[in-house]
Short mmCIF file of C-alpha atoms in Angstrom, two decimals:
data_model
loop_
_atom_site.label_atom_id
_atom_site.label_comp_id
_atom_site.label_asym_id
_atom_site.label_seq_id
_atom_site.Cartn_x
_atom_site.Cartn_y
_atom_site.Cartn_z
CA MET L 1 -33.38 -17.24 -13.44
CA ALA L 2 -30.95 -18.76 -15.94
CA ASP L 3 -31.55 -22.26 -17.28
CA VAL L 4 -29.23 -24.54 -15.30
CA ARG L 5 -28.34 -26.34 -18.56
CA HIS L 6 -26.57 -23.19 -19.77
CA ARG L 7 -24.50 -22.73 -16.63
CA GLN L 8 -20.78 -23.36 -16.92
CA PRO L 9 -18.07 -24.56 -14.51
CA LEU L 10 -16.38 -21.63 -12.78
CA ARG L 11 -13.26 -23.75 -12.29
CA LEU L 12 -12.70 -23.96 -16.05
CA ALA L 13 -13.10 -20.20 -16.43
CA ILE L 14 -10.46 -19.65 -13.75
CA LEU L 15 -8.07 -22.10 -15.43
CA ASP L 16 -8.57 -20.30 -18.75
CA ALA L 17 -7.97 -16.95 -17.06
CA GLU L 18 -4.80 -18.25 -15.43
CA ARG L 19 -3.50 -19.45 -18.81
CA ILE L 20 -4.15 -16.05 -20.44
CA LEU L 21 -2.55 -14.08 -17.60
CA SER L 22 0.45 -16.38 -17.42
CA ALA L 23 1.02 -15.94 -21.16
CA ALA L 24 0.93 -12.17 -20.59
CA GLY L 25 3.90 -12.49 -18.23
CA ILE L 26 2.02 -12.04 -14.96
CA ASP L 27 3.77 -13.96 -12.16
CA SER L 28 0.69 -14.04 -9.94
CA ALA L 29 -1.57 -15.39 -12.70
CA ARG L 30 -3.49 -17.89 -10.55
CA TRP L 31 -4.05 -15.40 -7.72
CA ASP L 32 -5.20 -12.67 -10.13
CA ALA L 33 -7.53 -15.07 -11.96
CA GLU L 34 -9.16 -16.08 -8.69
CA GLU L 35 -9.45 -12.48 -7.44
CA ILE L 36 -11.12 -11.43 -10.70
CA ALA L 37 -13.52 -14.38 -10.55
CA ALA L 38 -14.38 -13.64 -6.91
CA HIS L 39 -14.97 -9.97 -7.78
CA VAL L 40 -17.36 -10.81 -10.63
CA VAL L 41 -19.19 -13.55 -8.72
CA GLY L 42 -19.41 -11.37 -5.61
CA VAL L 43 -17.82 -13.71 -3.07
CA GLU L 44 -14.52 -13.84 -1.17
CA ARG L 45 -11.75 -15.63 -3.06
CA MET L 46 -11.61 -18.42 -0.46
CA LYS L 47 -15.29 -19.21 -1.13
CA LEU L 48 -14.91 -19.79 -4.88
CA PRO L 49 -15.04 -23.61 -4.46
CA LEU L 50 -18.58 -23.16 -3.11
CA VAL L 51 -19.65 -21.79 -6.52
CA PRO L 52 -19.28 -24.70 -8.98
CA LEU L 53 -21.50 -23.37 -11.81
CA VAL L 54 -22.14 -19.81 -13.01
CA ASP L 55 -24.26 -18.11 -15.66
CA PRO L 56 -22.75 -17.25 -19.08
CA GLN L 57 -22.76 -13.51 -18.27
CA VAL L 58 -20.46 -14.20 -15.31
CA ILE L 59 -18.04 -15.99 -17.63
CA ASP L 60 -18.19 -12.99 -19.98
CA GLY L 61 -17.54 -10.57 -17.11
CA ILE L 62 -14.53 -12.54 -15.98
CA GLY L 63 -13.21 -12.68 -19.55
CA LYS L 64 -13.43 -8.90 -20.02
CA LEU L 65 -11.48 -8.18 -16.83
CA VAL L 66 -8.92 -10.88 -17.61
CA HIS L 67 -8.18 -9.36 -21.02
CA GLN L 68 -7.71 -5.94 -19.37
CA ARG L 69 -5.38 -7.47 -16.79
CA ALA L 70 -3.46 -9.17 -19.61
CA LYS L 71 -2.71 -5.64 -20.90
CA ARG L 72 -0.92 -5.17 -17.54
CA ILE L 73 -3.50 -2.84 -16.06
CA PRO L 74 -3.02 -3.29 -12.27
CA LEU L 75 -5.38 -5.82 -10.72
CA GLN L 76 -6.22 -3.28 -8.00
CA HIS L 77 -7.36 -0.74 -10.62
CA LEU L 78 -9.70 -3.34 -12.10
CA LEU L 79 -11.10 -4.29 -8.69
CA GLY L 80 -11.13 -0.68 -7.44
CA TRP L 81 -9.48 -1.42 -4.11
CA ALA L 82 -6.34 -2.69 -2.39
CA PRO L 83 -5.89 -4.19 1.09
CA LEU L 84 -3.45 -3.06 3.75
CA GLY L 85 -3.56 -4.85 7.07
CA PRO L 86 -7.05 -4.64 8.57
CA ILE L 87 -8.55 -2.30 5.96
CA THR L 88 -9.05 -1.85 2.23
CA VAL L 89 -8.68 1.46 0.40
CA ASP L 90 -10.07 2.65 -2.90
CA VAL L 91 -7.39 3.03 -5.58
CA GLY L 92 -7.20 3.86 -9.27
CA PRO L 93 -5.35 6.09 -11.74
CA GLY L 94 -3.43 8.88 -10.02
CA VAL L 95 -2.47 7.14 -6.78
CA PHE L 96 0.18 4.59 -5.76
CA VAL L 97 -1.22 1.11 -5.11
CA PRO L 98 -0.33 -0.20 -1.61
CA ARG L 99 1.82 -3.34 -1.65
CA PRO L 100 1.56 -6.38 0.65
CA GLU L 101 5.13 -5.93 1.93
CA THR L 102 4.15 -2.61 3.54
CA GLU L 103 2.07 -4.59 6.06
CA LEU L 104 5.36 -5.55 7.78
CA LEU L 105 6.15 -1.87 8.32
CA LEU L 106 2.62 -1.34 9.65
CA GLU L 107 3.00 -4.26 12.09
CA TRP L 108 6.30 -2.85 13.38
CA GLY L 109 4.72 0.57 13.88
CA LEU L 110 1.70 -0.76 15.76
CA ALA L 111 4.00 -2.79 18.03
CA GLN L 112 5.85 0.42 18.96
CA LEU L 113 2.59 1.98 20.12
CA GLN L 114 1.77 -0.76 22.62
CA GLY L 115 1.43 0.68 26.11
CA LYS L 116 1.09 4.27 24.86
CA SER L 117 -2.28 5.98 25.30
CA ARG L 118 -3.42 8.56 22.72
CA PRO L 119 -0.24 8.24 20.64
CA VAL L 120 0.52 10.82 17.97
CA VAL L 121 1.34 9.25 14.59
CA VAL L 122 2.50 10.88 11.34
CA ASP L 123 2.36 9.12 7.96
CA LEU L 124 4.56 10.91 5.43
CA CYS L 125 4.01 10.53 1.65
CA THR L 126 0.63 9.00 2.49
CA GLY L 127 -0.67 8.45 -1.07
CA SER L 128 -4.00 6.64 -0.70
CA ALA L 129 -3.70 7.14 3.11
CA ALA L 130 -3.63 3.36 3.56
CA LEU L 131 -0.97 3.35 6.30
CA ALA L 132 -2.53 6.22 8.23
CA LEU L 133 -6.01 4.70 8.04
CA ALA L 134 -4.77 1.24 9.05
CA VAL L 135 -3.20 2.78 12.17
CA ALA L 136 -6.37 4.75 12.97
CA HIS L 137 -8.45 1.59 12.55
CA SER L 138 -6.16 -0.45 14.81
CA ARG L 139 -5.71 2.32 17.39
CA PRO L 140 -8.93 4.36 17.76
CA ASP L 141 -7.27 6.43 20.51
CA ALA L 142 -4.43 7.58 18.22
CA VAL L 143 -4.16 11.06 16.71
CA VAL L 144 -3.07 10.27 13.15
CA HIS L 145 -1.72 12.85 10.70
CA ALA L 146 -1.13 12.08 7.01
CA VAL L 147 0.95 14.23 4.63
CA GLU L 148 0.72 14.23 0.83
CA MET L 149 1.67 16.84 -1.77
CA ASP L 150 0.11 15.42 -4.96
CA ARG L 151 -3.41 16.71 -5.60
CA SER L 152 -4.63 13.54 -7.29
CA ALA L 153 -3.32 11.31 -4.50
CA LEU L 154 -4.83 13.68 -1.92
CA ALA L 155 -8.25 13.28 -3.55
CA TRP L 156 -7.97 9.51 -3.13
CA ALA L 157 -6.76 9.97 0.45
CA ARG L 158 -9.74 12.19 1.29
CA ARG L 159 -12.12 9.69 -0.27
CA ASN L 160 -10.63 6.84 1.76
CA ALA L 161 -10.51 8.90 4.94
CA ASP L 162 -14.19 9.82 4.57
CA LYS L 163 -15.10 6.17 3.94
CA GLN L 164 -13.29 4.93 7.05
CA ALA L 165 -14.70 7.71 9.22
CA THR L 166 -18.21 6.88 8.00
CA ALA L 167 -17.54 3.26 8.96
CA GLY L 168 -16.78 4.41 12.50
CA ASP L 169 -12.99 4.80 12.59
CA THR L 170 -11.39 7.80 14.28
CA PRO L 171 -10.91 10.45 11.56
CA ILE L 172 -7.34 11.17 10.46
CA ARG L 173 -5.94 14.66 9.82
CA LEU L 174 -4.83 15.19 6.21
CA HIS L 175 -2.15 17.75 5.35
CA SER L 176 -1.52 19.01 1.81
CA ALA L 177 2.23 19.53 2.04
CA ASP L 178 5.63 18.54 0.62
CA VAL L 179 7.84 16.57 3.03
CA THR L 180 10.92 18.27 1.52
CA THR L 181 9.71 21.75 2.59
CA PRO L 182 11.85 23.20 5.42
CA GLY L 183 9.91 23.66 8.66
CA ILE L 184 6.96 21.45 7.65
CA LEU L 185 4.85 20.38 10.68
CA SER L 186 7.11 22.44 12.98
CA GLU L 187 4.23 22.82 15.46
CA MET L 188 4.61 19.07 16.18
CA ASP L 189 8.38 19.08 16.82
CA GLY L 190 9.33 16.65 19.57
CA ALA L 191 5.73 15.51 20.11
CA VAL L 192 5.28 12.54 17.74
CA ASP L 193 5.34 8.94 18.95
CA LEU L 194 5.58 7.24 15.54
CA VAL L 195 6.62 8.36 12.05
CA LEU L 196 5.80 6.00 9.17
CA CYS L 197 6.78 6.55 5.57
CA ASN L 198 6.49 4.62 2.31
CA PRO L 199 8.17 7.24 0.09
CA PRO L 200 9.21 7.22 -3.55
CA TYR L 201 12.52 5.33 -3.44
CA VAL L 202 13.28 3.69 -6.79
CA PRO L 203 16.49 5.02 -8.44
CA MET L 204 15.80 6.81 -11.72
CA GLY L 205 16.39 4.59 -14.74
CA THR L 206 15.53 1.37 -12.91
CA ALA L 207 13.45 -1.02 -15.03
CA VAL L 208 10.04 -1.59 -13.40
CA PRO L 209 7.04 -3.76 -14.41
CA PRO L 210 4.43 -2.25 -16.79
CA GLU L 211 1.92 -2.01 -13.93
CA VAL L 212 4.31 0.42 -12.23
CA ALA L 213 5.77 2.18 -15.26
CA ASP L 214 2.43 2.84 -16.94
CA HIS L 215 0.05 3.23 -13.99
CA ASP L 216 1.71 4.26 -10.71
CA PRO L 217 2.42 8.01 -10.57
CA VAL L 218 6.07 8.65 -11.49
CA GLN L 219 6.57 10.97 -8.50
CA ALA L 220 5.37 8.21 -6.15
CA VAL L 221 7.93 5.71 -7.46
CA PHE L 222 11.22 7.38 -8.48
CA SER L 223 13.38 9.68 -6.37
CA GLY L 224 16.65 10.82 -7.94
CA GLY L 225 19.64 8.89 -9.21
CA ASP L 226 20.10 6.86 -6.03
CA GLY L 227 16.43 6.78 -5.05
CA LEU L 228 17.18 8.61 -1.80
CA ASP L 229 16.20 12.22 -2.60
CA VAL L 230 12.96 12.15 -0.59
CA ILE L 231 14.23 9.73 2.08
CA ARG L 232 17.02 12.17 3.04
CA HIS L 233 14.37 14.78 3.89
CA VAL L 234 12.18 12.21 5.66
CA VAL L 235 15.06 11.18 7.95
CA ALA L 236 15.73 14.81 8.93
CA LEU L 237 12.02 15.45 9.45
CA ALA L 238 11.55 12.34 11.59
CA ALA L 239 14.53 13.30 13.79
CA ARG L 240 12.84 16.67 14.39
CA LEU L 241 9.29 15.42 14.93
CA LEU L 242 9.88 12.43 17.23
CA ALA L 243 9.40 12.62 20.98
CA PRO L 244 12.02 10.86 23.13
CA GLY L 245 11.40 7.12 22.78
CA GLY L 246 9.43 7.62 19.56
CA GLY L 247 10.07 5.40 16.55
CA VAL L 248 10.42 5.86 12.79
CA ALA L 249 10.02 3.30 10.00
CA ILE L 250 10.87 4.03 6.35
CA GLU L 251 10.29 1.61 3.48
CA HIS L 252 13.07 1.48 0.88
CA ASP L 253 14.34 -0.23 -2.26
CA ASP L 254 16.01 -3.61 -1.86
CA THR L 255 19.29 -1.99 -2.99
CA GLN L 256 19.16 0.45 -0.03
CA GLY L 257 19.53 -1.99 2.88
CA GLU L 258 22.74 -0.23 3.94
CA SER L 259 22.26 3.34 2.68
CA VAL L 260 18.96 4.09 4.47
CA PRO L 261 20.11 2.75 7.87
CA ALA L 262 23.29 4.82 7.38
CA LEU L 263 21.19 7.96 6.85
CA LEU L 264 19.27 7.23 10.05
CA ALA L 265 22.44 6.51 12.00
CA SER L 266 23.96 9.82 10.83
CA ARG L 267 21.45 11.65 13.06
CA ARG L 268 22.87 11.76 16.58
CA VAL L 269 19.41 11.72 18.19
CA LEU L 270 18.40 8.50 16.41
CA THR L 271 19.50 5.18 17.93
CA GLU L 272 18.66 1.47 17.68
CA VAL L 273 18.91 1.65 13.87
CA MET L 274 17.87 -1.62 12.21
CA ASP L 275 16.99 -2.87 8.78
CA HIS L 276 14.18 -5.39 8.23
CA PRO L 277 13.61 -7.90 5.39
CA ASP L 278 10.36 -8.49 3.52
CA LEU L 279 8.73 -11.92 3.22
CA ALA L 280 11.12 -12.80 0.38
CA GLY L 281 14.14 -11.97 2.55
CA ARG L 282 15.05 -8.75 0.72
CA PRO L 283 15.95 -5.55 2.62
CA ARG L 284 12.65 -3.63 2.81
CA PHE L 285 12.39 -1.07 5.61
CA ALA L 286 14.64 0.63 8.15
CA THR L 287 13.72 1.69 11.69
CA ALA L 288 15.19 3.82 14.46
CA ARG L 289 14.24 5.30 17.82
CA ARG L 290 14.60 8.84 19.18
CA SER L 291 17.04 8.76 22.11
#
């Protein structure tokens, strides 16, 4: 047990971490500093005030992670996980890191499933499988399919799917496939209650933060000159897969608040087309229903 005289205030370590991260250009410096401290101490972030003093090795551990974060390595890579709604998924190099704004799309999707028993759900461009697994966790009666073409991302998806199934969630069904392939999932035509998709949607040439440019897979971020190459296929696929009354939600770039709804509206079978803002008020995802 360490000599209490050598213990140091955790609060000062967090303030120092915040200063370093802020100087590195990280907007969420305070949040990241606290998350790193909580990770090293082994408590939830909200319980940090209950840990006034820590051993020197804890201070060293925080310092090492802070200096890595200052190099703009994603916080989630350093922690090894990212949250989405009611679950957390393992993430790291080779898979897109789920973002908090995607929780709004998840909430919309779950609301569409209310009153439906044993709904069939398809998550396209699943990446880490976060969306699919969050649905399976929230709706144990759902049959959830997840589609991903990238082998590295699929490995992360399988790892996360196995972890959630071991924890007692209903297993999801993973498909190694490209959403742009004609006829994909044709055996499910007209039988799906909900299609969710967080596809690559950033227009090529768009400046993105170092965390994205250097660490998120390029094919999970960019999608042609207007960012809509994959979304065009997803819209057509959703129109084919959805059962009457079924819903689709597609996340998009904040410059696509008119173009993605227009793509949905161009399909005669899709109605009730709407666009939805994120928490900052920017256009973030578009929805429609199969007539």
